CSV table of N, CA and C and ligand atoms in Angstrom, one decimal:
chain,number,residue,atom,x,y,z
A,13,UNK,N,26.0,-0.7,3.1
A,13,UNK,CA,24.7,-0.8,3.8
A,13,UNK,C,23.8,0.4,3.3
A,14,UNK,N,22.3,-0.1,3.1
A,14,UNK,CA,21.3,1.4,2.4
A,14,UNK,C,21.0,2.0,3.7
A,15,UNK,N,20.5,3.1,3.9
A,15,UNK,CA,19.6,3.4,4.8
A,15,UNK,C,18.6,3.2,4.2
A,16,UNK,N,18.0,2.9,5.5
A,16,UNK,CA,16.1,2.2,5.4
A,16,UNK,C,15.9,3.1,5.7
A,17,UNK,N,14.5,3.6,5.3
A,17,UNK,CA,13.6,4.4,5.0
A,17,UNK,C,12.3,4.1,5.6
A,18,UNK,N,11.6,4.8,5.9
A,18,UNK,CA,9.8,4.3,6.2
A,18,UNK,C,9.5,3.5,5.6
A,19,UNK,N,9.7,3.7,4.1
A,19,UNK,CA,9.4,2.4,3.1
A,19,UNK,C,10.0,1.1,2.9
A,20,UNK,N,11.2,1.4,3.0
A,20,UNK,CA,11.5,-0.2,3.6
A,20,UNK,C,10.9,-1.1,4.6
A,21,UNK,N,10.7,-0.3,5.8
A,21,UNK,CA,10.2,-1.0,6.7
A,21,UNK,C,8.5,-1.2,6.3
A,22,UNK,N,8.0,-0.2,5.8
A,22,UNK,CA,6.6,-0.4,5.3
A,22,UNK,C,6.7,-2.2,4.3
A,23,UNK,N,7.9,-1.9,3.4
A,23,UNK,CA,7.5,-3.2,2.5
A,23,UNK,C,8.1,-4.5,3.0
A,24,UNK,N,9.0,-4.0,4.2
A,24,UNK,CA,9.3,-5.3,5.2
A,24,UNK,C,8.4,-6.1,6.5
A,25,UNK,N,7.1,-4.5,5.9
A,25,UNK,CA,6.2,-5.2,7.5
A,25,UNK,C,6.6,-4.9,8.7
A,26,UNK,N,7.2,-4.1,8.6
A,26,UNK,CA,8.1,-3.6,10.2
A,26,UNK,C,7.3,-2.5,11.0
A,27,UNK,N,6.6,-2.2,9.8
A,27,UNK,CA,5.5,-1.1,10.8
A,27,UNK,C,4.4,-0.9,9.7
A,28,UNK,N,3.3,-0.7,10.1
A,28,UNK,CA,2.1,-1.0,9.9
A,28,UNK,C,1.8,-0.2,8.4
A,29,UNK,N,1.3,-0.5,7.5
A,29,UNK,CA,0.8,0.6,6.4
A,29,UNK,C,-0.6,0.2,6.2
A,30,UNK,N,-1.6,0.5,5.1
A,30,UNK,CA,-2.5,0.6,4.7
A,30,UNK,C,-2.1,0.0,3.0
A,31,UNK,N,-2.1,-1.3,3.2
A,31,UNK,CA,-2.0,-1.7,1.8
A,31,UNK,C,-3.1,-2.2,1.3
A,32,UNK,N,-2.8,-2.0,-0.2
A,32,UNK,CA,-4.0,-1.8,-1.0
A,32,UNK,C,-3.7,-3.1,-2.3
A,33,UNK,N,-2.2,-3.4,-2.1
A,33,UNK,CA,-2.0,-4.2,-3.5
A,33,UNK,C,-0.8,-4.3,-3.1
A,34,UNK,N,0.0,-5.7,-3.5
A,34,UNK,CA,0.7,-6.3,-3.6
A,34,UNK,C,1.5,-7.5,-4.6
A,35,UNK,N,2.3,-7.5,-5.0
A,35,UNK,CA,3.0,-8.6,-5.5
A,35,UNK,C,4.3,-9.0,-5.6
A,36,UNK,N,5.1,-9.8,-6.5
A,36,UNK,CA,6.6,-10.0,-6.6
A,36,UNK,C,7.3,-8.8,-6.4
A,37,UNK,N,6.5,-7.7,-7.2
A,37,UNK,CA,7.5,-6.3,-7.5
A,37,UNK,C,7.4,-5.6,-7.1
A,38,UNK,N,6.1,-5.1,-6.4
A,38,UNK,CA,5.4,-4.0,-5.8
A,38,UNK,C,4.7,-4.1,-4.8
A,39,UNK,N,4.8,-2.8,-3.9
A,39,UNK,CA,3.5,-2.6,-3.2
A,39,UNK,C,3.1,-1.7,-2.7
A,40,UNK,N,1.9,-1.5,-2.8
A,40,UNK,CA,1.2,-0.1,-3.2
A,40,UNK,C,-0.1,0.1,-2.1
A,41,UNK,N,0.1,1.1,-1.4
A,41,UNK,CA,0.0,1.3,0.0
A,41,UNK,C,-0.7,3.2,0.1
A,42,UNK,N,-1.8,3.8,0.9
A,42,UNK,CA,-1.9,4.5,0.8
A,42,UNK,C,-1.6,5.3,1.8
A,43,UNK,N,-1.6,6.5,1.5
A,43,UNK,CA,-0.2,7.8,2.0
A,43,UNK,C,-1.0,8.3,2.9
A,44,UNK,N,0.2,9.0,3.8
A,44,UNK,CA,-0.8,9.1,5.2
A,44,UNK,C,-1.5,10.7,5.3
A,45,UNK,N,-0.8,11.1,4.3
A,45,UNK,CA,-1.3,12.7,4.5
A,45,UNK,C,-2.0,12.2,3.0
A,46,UNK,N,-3.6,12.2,2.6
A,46,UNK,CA,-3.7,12.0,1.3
A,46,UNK,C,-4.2,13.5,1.1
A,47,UNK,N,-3.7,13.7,-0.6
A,47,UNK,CA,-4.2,15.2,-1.2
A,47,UNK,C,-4.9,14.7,-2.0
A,48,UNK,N,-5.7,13.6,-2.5
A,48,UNK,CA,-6.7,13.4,-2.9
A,48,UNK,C,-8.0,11.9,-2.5
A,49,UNK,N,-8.9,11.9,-3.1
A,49,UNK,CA,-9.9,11.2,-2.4
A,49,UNK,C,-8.8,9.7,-2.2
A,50,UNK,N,-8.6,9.3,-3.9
A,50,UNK,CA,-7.2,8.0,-3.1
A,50,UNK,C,-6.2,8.9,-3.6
A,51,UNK,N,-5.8,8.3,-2.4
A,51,UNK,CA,-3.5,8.5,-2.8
A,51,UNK,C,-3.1,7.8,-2.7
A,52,UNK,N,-2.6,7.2,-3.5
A,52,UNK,CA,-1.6,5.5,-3.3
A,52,UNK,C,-0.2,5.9,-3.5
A,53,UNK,N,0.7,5.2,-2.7
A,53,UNK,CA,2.0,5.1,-3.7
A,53,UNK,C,2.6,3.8,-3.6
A,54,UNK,N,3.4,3.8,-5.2
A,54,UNK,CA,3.3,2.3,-5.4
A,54,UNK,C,4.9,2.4,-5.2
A,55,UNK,N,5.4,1.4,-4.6
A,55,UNK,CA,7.2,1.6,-4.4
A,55,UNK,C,7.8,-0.2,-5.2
A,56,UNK,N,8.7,0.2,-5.7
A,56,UNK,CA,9.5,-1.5,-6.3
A,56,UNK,C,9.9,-1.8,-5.0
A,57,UNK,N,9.6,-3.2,-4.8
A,57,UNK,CA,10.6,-4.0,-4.3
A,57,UNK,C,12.1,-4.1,-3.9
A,58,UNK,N,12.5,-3.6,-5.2
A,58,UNK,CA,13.9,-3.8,-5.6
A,58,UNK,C,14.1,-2.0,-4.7
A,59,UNK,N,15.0,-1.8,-3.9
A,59,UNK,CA,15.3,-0.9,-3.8
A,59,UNK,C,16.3,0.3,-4.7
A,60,UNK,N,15.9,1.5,-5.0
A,60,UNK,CA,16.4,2.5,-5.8
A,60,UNK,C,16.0,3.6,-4.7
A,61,UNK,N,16.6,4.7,-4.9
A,61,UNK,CA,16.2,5.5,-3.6
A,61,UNK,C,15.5,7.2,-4.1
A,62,UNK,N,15.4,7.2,-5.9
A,62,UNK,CA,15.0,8.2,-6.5
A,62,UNK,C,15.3,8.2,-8.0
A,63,UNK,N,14.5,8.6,-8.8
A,63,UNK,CA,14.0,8.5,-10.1
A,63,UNK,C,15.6,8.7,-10.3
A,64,UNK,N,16.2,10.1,-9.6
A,64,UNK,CA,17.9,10.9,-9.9
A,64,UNK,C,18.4,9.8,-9.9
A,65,UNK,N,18.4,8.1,-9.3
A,65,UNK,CA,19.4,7.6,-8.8
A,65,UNK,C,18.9,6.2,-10.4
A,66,UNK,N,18.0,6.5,-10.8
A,66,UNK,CA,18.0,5.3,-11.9
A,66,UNK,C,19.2,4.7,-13.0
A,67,UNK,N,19.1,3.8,-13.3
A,67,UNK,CA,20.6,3.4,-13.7
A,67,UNK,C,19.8,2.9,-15.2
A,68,UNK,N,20.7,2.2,-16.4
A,68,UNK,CA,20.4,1.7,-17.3
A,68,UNK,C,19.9,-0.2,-16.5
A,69,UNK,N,20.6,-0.3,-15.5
A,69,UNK,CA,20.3,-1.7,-14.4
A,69,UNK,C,18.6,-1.8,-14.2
A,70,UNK,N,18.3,0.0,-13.9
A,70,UNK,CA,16.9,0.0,-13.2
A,70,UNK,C,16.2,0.4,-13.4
A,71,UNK,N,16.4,0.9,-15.0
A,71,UNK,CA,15.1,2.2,-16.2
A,71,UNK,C,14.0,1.1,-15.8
A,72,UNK,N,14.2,-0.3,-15.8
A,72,UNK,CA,12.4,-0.5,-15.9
A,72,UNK,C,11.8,-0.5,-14.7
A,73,UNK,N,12.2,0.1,-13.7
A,73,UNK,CA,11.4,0.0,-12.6
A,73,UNK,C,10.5,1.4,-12.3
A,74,UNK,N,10.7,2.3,-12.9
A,74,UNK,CA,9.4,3.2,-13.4
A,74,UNK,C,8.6,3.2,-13.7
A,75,UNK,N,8.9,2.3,-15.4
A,75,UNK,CA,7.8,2.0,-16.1
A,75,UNK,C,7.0,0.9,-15.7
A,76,UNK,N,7.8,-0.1,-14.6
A,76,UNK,CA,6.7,-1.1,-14.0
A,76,UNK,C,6.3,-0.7,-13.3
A,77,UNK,N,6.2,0.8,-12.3
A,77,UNK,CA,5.2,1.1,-11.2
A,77,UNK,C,4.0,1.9,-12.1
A,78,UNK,N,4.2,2.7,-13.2
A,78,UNK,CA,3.4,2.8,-14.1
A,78,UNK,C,2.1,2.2,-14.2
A,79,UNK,N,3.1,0.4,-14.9
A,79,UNK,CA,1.9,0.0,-15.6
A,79,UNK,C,1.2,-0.8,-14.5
A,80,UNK,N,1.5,-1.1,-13.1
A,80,UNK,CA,1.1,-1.8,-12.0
A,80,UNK,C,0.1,-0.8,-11.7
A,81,UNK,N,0.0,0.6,-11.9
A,81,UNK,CA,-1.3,1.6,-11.6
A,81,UNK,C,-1.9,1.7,-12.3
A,82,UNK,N,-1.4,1.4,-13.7
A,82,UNK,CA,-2.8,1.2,-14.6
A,82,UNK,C,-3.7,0.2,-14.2
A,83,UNK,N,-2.6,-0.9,-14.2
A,83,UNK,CA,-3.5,-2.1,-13.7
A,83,UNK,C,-4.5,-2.0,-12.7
A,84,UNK,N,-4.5,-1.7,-11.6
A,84,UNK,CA,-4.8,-1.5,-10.5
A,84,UNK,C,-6.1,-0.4,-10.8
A,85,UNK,N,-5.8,0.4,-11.3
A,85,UNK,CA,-7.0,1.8,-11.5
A,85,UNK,C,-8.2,0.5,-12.4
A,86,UNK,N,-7.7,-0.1,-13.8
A,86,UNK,CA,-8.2,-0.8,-14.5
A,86,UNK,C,-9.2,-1.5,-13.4
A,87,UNK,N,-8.8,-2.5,-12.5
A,87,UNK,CA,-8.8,-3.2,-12.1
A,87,UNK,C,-9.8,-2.6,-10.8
A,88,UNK,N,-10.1,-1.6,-10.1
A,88,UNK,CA,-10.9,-0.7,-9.8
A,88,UNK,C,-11.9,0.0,-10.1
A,89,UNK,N,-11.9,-0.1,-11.7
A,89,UNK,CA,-12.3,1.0,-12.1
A,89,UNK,C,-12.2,2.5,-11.9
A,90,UNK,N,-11.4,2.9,-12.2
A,90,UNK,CA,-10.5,4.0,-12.1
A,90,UNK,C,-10.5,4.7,-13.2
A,91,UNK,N,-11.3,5.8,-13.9
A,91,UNK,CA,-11.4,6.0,-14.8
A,91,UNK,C,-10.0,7.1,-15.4
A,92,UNK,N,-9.9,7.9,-14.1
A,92,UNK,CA,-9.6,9.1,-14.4
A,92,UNK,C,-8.4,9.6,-12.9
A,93,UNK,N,-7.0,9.8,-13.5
A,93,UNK,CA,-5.9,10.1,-12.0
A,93,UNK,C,-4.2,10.4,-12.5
A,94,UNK,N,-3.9,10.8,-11.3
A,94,UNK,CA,-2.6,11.6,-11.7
A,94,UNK,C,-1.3,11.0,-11.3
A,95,UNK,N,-0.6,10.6,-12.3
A,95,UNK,CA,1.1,10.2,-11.7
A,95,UNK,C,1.8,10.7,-11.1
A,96,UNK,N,2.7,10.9,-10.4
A,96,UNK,CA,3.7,12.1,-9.8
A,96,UNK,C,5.0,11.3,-9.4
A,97,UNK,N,5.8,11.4,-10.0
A,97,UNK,CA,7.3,11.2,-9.1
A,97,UNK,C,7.9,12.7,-8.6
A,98,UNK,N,7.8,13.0,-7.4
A,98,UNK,CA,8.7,13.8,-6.9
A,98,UNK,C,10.3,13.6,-7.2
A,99,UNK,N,11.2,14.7,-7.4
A,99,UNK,CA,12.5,14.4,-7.5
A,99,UNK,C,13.7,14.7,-7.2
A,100,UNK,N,14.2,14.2,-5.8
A,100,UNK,CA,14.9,15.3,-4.9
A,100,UNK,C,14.2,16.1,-4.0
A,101,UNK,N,15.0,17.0,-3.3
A,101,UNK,CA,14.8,18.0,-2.6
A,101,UNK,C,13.7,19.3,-3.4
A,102,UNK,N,15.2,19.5,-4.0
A,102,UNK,CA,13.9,20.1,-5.1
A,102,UNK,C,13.0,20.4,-5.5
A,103,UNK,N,12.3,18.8,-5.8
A,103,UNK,CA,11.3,18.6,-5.9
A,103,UNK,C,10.2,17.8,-5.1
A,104,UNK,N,10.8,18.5,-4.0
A,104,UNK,CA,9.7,17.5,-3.1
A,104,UNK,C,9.6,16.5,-2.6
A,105,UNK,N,10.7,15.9,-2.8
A,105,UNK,CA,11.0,14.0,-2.1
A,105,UNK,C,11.2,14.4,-1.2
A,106,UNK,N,10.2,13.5,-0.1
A,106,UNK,CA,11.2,13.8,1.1
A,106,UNK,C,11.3,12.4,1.9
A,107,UNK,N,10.7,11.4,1.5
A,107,UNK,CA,11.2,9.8,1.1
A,107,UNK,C,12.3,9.5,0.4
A,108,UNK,N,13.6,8.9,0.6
A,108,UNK,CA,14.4,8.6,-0.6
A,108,UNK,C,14.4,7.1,-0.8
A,109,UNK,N,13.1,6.5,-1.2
A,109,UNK,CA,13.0,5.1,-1.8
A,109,UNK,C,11.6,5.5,-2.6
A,110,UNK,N,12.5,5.6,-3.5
A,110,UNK,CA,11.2,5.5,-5.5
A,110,UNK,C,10.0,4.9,-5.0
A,111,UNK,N,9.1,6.2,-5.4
A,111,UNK,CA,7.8,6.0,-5.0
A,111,UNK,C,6.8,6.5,-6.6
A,112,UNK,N,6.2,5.9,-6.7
A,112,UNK,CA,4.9,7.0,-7.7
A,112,UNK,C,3.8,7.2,-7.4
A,113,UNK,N,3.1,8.6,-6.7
A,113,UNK,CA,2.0,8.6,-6.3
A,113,UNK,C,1.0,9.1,-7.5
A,114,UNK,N,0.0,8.1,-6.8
A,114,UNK,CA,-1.4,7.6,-7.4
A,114,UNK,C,-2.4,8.5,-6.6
A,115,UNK,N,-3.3,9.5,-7.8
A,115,UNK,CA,-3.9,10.4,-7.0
A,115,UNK,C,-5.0,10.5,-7.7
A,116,UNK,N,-6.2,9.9,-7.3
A,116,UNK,CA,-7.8,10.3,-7.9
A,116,UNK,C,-8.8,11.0,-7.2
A,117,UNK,N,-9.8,11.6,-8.0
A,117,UNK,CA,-10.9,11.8,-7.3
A,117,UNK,C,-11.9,11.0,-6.8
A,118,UNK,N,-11.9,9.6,-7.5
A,118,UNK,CA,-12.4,8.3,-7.6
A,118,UNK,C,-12.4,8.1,-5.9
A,119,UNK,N,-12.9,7.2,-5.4
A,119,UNK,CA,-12.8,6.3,-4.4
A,119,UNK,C,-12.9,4.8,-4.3
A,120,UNK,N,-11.9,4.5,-3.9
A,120,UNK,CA,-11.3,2.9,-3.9
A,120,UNK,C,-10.7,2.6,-2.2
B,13,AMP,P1,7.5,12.5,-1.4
B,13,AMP,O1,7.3,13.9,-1.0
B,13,AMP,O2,7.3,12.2,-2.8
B,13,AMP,O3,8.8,11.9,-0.8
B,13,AMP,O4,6.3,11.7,-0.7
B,13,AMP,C1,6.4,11.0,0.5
B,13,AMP,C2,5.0,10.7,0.9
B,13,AMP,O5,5.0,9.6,1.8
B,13,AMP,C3,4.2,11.9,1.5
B,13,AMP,O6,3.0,12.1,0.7
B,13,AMP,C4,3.8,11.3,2.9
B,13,AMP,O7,2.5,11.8,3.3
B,13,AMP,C5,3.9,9.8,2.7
B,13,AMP,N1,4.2,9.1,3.9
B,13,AMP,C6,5.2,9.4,4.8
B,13,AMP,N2,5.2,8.4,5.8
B,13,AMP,C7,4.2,7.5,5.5
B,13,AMP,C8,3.7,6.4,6.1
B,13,AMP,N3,4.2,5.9,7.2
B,13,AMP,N4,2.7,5.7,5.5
B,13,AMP,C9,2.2,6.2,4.4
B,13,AMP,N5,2.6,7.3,3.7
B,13,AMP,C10,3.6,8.0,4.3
């Protein structure tokens, strides 16, 4: 059994988020504490619980939250913004379900 996370229940609809985009693979929802004008974070479907925990099974589920924020910025017009995977303790995770936050000056 995984432990569920906020984000689980966020991408199960179990408690309320602020979504912004959705599909088969993703959904991308903004953060409640934001450190910039948007802060999005886009999380896979597919549950992984941190970039540490990626497998050769799940390398592409990075690069598809990637290219789902380019899309999306594109798709906003979004000229200009910052990727972040936190990683661990360490580094600041303090969610453990793979997140990539989306951070502009922009407003969307
Ligand atoms: P991290 O430090 O990378 O694990 O980031 C977790 C992020 O999730 C933080 O920026 C929090 O502000 C954000 N967060 C926590 N709970 C929620 C929630 N219920 N809805 C939206 N964002 C959240």
């Amino acid at each position: 059994m995984e432990d569920r996370t906020i984000f689980h229940k966020i991408r199960d609809k179990e408690i309320p988020a602020d979504i912004v985009y959705e599909d088969d693979e993703v959904v991308a929802f903004r953060d409640i504490h934001p450190k910039a004008a948007t802060h999005l974070l886009f999380i896979p479907k597919h549950f992984v619980a941190s970039i540490d925990d990626v497998t050769p099974e799940t390398a592409h589920l990075p690069g598809m939250l990637i290219l789902k924020a380019q899309l999306f910025a594109k798709e906003k017009g979004i000229t200009g913004y910052k990727l972040t995977f936190h990683v661990g303790k360490g580094g600041g995770q303090e969610v453990f379900y793979l997140h990539l936050h989306f951070l502009s000056d922009q407003t969307v």
